XYZ file of C-alpha atoms in Angstrom:
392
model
C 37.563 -15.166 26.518
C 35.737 -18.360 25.562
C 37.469 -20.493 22.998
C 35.378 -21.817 20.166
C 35.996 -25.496 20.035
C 36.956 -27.660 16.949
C 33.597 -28.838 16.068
C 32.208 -25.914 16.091
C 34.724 -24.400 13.913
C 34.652 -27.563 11.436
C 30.297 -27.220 11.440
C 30.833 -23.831 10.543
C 33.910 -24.445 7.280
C 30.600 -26.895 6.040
C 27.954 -24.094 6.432
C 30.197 -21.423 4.342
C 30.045 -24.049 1.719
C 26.447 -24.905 2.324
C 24.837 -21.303 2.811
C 24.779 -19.949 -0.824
C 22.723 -20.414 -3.925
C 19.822 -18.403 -2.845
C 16.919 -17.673 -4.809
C 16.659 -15.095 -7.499
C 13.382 -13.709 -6.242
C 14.497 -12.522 -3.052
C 14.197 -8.854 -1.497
C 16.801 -6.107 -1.499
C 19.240 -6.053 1.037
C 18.551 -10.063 1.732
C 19.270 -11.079 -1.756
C 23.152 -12.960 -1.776
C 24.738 -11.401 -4.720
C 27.909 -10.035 -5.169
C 27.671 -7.152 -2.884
C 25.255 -8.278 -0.492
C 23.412 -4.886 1.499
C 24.325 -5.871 5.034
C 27.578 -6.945 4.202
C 29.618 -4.555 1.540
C 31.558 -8.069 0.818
C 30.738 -11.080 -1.723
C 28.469 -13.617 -0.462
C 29.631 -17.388 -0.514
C 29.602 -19.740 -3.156
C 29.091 -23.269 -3.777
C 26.305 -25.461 -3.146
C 24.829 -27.798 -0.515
C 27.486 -30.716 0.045
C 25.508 -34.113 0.203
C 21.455 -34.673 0.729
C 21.433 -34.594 4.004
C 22.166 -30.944 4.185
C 20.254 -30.276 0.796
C 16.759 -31.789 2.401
C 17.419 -29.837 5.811
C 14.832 -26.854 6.488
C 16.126 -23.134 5.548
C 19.167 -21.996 7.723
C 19.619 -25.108 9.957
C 23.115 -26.030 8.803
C 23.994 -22.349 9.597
C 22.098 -22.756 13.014
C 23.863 -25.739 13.787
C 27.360 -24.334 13.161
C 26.774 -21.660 16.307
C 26.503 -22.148 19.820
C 23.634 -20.356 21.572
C 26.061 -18.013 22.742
C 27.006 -17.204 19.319
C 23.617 -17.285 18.280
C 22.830 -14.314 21.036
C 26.062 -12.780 20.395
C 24.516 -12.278 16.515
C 21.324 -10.093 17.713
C 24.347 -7.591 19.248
C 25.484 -4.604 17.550
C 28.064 -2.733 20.373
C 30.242 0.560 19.716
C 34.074 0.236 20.060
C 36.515 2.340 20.638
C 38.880 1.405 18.359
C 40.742 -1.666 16.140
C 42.021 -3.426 19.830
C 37.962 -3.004 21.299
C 36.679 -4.507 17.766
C 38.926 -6.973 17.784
C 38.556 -8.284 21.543
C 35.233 -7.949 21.381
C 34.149 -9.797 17.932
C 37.264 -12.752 18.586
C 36.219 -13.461 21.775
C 32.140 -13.127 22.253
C 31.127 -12.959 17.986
C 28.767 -9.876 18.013
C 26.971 -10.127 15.103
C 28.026 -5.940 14.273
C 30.175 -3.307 15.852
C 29.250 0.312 15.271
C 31.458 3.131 14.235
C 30.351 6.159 16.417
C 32.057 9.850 16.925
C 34.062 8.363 19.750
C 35.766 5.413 18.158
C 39.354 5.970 16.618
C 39.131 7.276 13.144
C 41.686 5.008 11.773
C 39.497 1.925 12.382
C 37.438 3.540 9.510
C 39.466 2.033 6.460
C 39.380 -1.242 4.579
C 42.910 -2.405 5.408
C 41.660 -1.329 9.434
C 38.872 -3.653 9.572
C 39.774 -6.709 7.460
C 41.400 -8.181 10.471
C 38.516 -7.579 12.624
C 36.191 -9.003 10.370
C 38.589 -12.216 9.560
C 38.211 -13.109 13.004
C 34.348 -13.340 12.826
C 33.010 -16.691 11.953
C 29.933 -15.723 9.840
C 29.900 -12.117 8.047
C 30.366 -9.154 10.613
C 28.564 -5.552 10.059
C 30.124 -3.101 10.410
C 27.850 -0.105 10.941
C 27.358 3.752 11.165
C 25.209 6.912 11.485
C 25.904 8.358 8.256
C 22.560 10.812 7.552
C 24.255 13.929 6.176
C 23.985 17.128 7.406
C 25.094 17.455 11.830
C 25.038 13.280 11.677
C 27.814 12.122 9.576
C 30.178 9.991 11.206
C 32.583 9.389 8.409
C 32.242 13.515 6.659
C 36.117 13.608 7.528
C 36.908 10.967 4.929
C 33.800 10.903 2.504
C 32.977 14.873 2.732
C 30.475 16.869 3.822
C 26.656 16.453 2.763
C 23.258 18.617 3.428
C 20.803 17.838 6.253
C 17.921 16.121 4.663
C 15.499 18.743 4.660
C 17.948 20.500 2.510
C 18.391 18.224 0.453
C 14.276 17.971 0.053
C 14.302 21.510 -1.010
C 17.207 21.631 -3.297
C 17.797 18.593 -5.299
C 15.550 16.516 -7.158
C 15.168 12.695 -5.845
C 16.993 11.622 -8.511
C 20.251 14.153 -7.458
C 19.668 12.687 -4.347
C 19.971 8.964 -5.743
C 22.691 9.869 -7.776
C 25.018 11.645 -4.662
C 23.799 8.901 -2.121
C 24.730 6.504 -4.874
C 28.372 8.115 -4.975
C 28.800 8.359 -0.791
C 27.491 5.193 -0.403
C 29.596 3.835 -2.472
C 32.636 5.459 -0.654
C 31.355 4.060 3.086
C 31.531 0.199 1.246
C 34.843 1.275 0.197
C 35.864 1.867 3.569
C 34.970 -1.517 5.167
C 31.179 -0.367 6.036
C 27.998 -2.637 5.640
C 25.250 -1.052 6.990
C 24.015 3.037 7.533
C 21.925 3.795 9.968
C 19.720 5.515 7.615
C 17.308 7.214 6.439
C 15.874 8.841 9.371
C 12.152 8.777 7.568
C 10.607 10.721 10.905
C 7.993 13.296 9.510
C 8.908 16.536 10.858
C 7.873 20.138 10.981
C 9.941 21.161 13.807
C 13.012 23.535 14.386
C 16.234 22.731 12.368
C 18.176 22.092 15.607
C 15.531 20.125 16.958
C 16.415 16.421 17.723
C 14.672 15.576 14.024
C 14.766 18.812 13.174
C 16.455 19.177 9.626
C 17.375 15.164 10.221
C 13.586 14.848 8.746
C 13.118 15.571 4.343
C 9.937 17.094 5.432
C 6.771 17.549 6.909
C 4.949 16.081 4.049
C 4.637 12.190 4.359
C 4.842 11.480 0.534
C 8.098 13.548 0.202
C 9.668 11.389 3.024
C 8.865 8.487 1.393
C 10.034 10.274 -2.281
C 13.829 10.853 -0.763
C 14.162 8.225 1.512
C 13.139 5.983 -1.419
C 16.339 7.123 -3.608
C 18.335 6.628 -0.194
C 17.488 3.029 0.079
C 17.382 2.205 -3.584
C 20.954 3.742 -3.660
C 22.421 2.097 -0.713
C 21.459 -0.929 -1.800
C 22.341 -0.448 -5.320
C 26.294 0.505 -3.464
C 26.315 -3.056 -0.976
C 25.024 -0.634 1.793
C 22.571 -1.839 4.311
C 20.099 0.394 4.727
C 17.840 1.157 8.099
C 14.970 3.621 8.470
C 14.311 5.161 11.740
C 12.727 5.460 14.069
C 9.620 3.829 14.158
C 6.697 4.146 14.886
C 7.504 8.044 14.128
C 9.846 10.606 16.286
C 8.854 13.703 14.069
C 6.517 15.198 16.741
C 7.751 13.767 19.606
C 7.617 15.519 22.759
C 11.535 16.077 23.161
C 14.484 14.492 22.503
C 14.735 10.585 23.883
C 18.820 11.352 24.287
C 17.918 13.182 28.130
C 14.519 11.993 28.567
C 11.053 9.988 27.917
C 9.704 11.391 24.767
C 5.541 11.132 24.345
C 4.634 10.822 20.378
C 1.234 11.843 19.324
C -1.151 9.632 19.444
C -1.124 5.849 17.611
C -4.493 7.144 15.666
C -3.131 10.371 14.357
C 0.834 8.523 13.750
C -1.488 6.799 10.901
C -2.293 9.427 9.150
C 1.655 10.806 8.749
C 4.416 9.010 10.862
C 3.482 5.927 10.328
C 2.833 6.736 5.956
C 6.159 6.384 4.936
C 6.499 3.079 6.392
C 3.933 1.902 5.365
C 5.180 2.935 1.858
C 8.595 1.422 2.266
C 8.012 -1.797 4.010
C 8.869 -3.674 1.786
C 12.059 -1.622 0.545
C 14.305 -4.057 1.567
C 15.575 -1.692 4.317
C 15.662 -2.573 7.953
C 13.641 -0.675 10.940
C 15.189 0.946 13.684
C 12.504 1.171 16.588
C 12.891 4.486 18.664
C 12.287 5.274 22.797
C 9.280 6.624 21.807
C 6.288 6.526 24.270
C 3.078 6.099 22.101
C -0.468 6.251 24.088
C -2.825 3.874 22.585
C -0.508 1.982 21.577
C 3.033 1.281 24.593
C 2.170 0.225 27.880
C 2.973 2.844 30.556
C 6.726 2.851 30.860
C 7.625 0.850 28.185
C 8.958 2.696 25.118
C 8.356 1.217 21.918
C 11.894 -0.121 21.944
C 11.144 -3.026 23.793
C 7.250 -2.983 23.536
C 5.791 -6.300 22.350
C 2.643 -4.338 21.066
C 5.165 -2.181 18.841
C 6.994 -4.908 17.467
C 4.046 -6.515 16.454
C 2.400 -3.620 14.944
C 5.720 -3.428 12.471
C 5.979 -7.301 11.952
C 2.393 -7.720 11.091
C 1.607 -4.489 9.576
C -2.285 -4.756 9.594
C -2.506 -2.671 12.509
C -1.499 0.525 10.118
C -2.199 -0.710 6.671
C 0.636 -2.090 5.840
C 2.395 -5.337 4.393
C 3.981 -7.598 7.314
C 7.391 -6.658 7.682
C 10.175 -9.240 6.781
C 13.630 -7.922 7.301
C 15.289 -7.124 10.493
C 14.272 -4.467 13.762
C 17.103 -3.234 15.347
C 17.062 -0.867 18.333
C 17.959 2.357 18.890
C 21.021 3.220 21.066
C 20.017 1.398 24.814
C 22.927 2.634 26.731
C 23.250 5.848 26.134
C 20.225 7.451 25.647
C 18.015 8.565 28.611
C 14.489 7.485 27.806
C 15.462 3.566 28.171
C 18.659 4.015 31.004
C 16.335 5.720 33.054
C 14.384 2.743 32.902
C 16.296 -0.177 32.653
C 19.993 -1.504 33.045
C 21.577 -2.302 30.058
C 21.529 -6.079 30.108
C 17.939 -5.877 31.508
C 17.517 -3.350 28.671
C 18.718 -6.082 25.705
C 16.564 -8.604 27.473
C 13.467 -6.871 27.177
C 13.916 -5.804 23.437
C 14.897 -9.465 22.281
C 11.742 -10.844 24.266
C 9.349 -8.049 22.888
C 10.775 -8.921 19.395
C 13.227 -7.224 18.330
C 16.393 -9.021 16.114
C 19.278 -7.076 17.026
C 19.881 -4.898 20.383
C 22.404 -1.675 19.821
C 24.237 -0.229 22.641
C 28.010 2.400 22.384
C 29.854 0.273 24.348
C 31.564 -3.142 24.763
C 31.887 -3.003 28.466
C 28.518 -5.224 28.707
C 28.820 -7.758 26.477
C 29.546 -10.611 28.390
C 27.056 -9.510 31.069
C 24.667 -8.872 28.520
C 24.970 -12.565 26.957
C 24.721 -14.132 30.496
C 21.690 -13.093 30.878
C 20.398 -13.885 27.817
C 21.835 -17.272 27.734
C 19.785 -17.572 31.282
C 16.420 -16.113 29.848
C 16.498 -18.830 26.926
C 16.975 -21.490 29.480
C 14.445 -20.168 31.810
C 12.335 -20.086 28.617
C 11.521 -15.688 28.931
C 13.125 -15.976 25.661
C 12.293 -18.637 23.794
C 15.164 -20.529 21.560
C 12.917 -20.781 18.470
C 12.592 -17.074 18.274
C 16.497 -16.212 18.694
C 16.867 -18.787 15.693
C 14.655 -16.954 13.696
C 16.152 -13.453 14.734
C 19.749 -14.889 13.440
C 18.536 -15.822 10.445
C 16.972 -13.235 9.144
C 20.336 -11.268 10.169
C 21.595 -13.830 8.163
C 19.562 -13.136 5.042
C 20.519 -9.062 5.777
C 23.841 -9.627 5.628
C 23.319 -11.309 2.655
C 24.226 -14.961 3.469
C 22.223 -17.432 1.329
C 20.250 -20.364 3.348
C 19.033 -22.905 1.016
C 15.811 -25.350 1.340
């Protein structure tokens, strides 16, 4: 365990005083207001303590009140098992998120369960889940059941759906949760038990983008993070990325359906999850577009579909325990790859890693394969997710 020392700690009690105050105009789900999306908690208060900090550039008090290991440890979001794995694992390395999954203890899913695990974190810790509806709820034993989206698409009107997202939503803040793993905004036509399946509203781009609308607007209206998946598009996919490499359709005819309701929604205020997704024309021959620099820039810059550059954070999909990346890569060479192609936050289901994973990356950034200005920037805009305010 590595013990944070006391300037750190005191850099840090200035920055919660410093980090607040942010600016009216500011997107969903980066906005600091009371309930922050990202966070389910209040946002600090107060105001920049002398000039000096006042007439520093965005976020560098906060920067400065982190060691690069905490820095790294920010872009991680691991699965735990339970309250002793959360708390071992955010006291001692400060992952920026843990991740409720079907394995981890159900009591850990409460308020009073986390609080103590997310006192110990020195900036604001996510807490996240899969919470979709229908055969992906994580948290159906203590918020109830819901429909599968395409259900949903066929039997309630989008704003039913905004008004029961609104409600369960609502219930996952109450339990300690910050951010959903959802919408899953794939375009789909495929069988129910498919790996989209009935996880997609539809086959019809514009009635994705209709539902998973009133699920962002509604998580966000709740506290609730929000993150649509998985980019570029998994809807026609050639399997299911859990066992294997999954081929998408081509980049040129993802435009004209996977790709629509991103484009739609970019600027939602919703994060991106990036799927394992092989894409020709656009990935490189065994490099999914989880830790393809092409990908990553396609989403970030957004002219190379029609859409607005994207400002809010990429997360990865799942990069232990799904098939189409482990096949490929080992998990710490696996994080690696997705920081350096661009992604802000690497997801695995385990803690087992995390101090192998962070000794690597604490290697690449002084070997300069990933460089430190780019880790800075990935922190802060977790930052502005989870709803902390960086002043000018």
């Amino acid at each position: 365990m590595r013990k944070t020392s006391v300037v750190v700690l005191a850099v840090l009690a200035a920055v919660a005083t410093a980090c607040s105050g942010g600016s009216s105009t500011e997107s969903p789900g980066t906005s600091a207001t009371s309930a922050s999306p990202g966070t389910g908690q209040a946002a600090p208060t107060g105001g920049p303590t002398d000039a000096t900090t006042a007439q520093q550039p965005c976020g560098q008090a906060y920067l400065a009140g982190l060691t690069q290991r905490q820095k790294l440890a920010q872009l991680l979001t691991v699965g735990v098992t339970g309250a002793a794995d959360a708390t071992n694992v955010v006291g001692s390395e400060q992952v920026g998120g843990i991740f409720i999954g079907s394995w981890t203890d159900p009591s850990l899913l409460s308020a009073e369960a986390l609080a103590p695990v997310k006192a110990l974190a020195k900036v604001p810790l996510m807490v996240t889940i899969d919470e979709e509806g229908g055969r992906v709820s994580r948290a159906k034993a203590k918020i109830g059941a819901s429909p599968s989206a395409r259900v949903i698409a066929r039997t309630q009107t989008p704003e039913q759906h905004f008004q029961n997202t609104l409600t369960r939503s609502k219930a996952l803040v109450d339990l300690g949760v910050t951010v959903d793993f959802a919408p899953d905004v794939d375009v789909s036509a495929q069988p129910d038990d498919s790996v989209i399946g009935d996880r997609s509203y539809s086959d019809d781009p514009q009635v994705v983008t209709t539902y998973a609308d009133a699920y962002i607007r509604a998580s966000q209206q709740a506290g609730l993070g929000a993150v649509m998946k998985h980019f570029p598009g998994h809807g026609s996919g050639s399997g299911d990325s859990h066992t294997g490499a999954v081929r998408t359709p081509p980049l040129s005819e993802l435009q004209e359906s996977d790709l629509v309701p991103y484009r739609n929604l970019i600027g939602s205020g919703a994060a991106v999850m990036v799927g394992h997704l092989d894409v020709p024309g656009l990935t490189a021959p065994d490099v999914p577009a989880s830790i393809s620099p092409a990908v990553m820039s396609l989403l970030r810059e957004g002219t190379g579909y029609g859409a607005a550059p994207f400002q809010g954070p990429i997360f990865t999909d799942d990069l232990s325990g799904m098939a189409a990346i482990t096949s490929r890569l080992s998990i710490d060479a696996a994080v690696e790859a997705a920081l350096v192609a661009g992604a802000d936050n690497a997801l695995w289901i385990s803690t087992n890693a995390v101090s192998t994973v962070l000794d690597r990356l604490e290697q690449a950034v002084a070997a300069g394969r990933l460089p430190a200005d780019r880790v800075d920037a990935s922190v802060l805009r977790m930052a502005r997710y989870k709803g902390v305010s960086l002043p000018c």
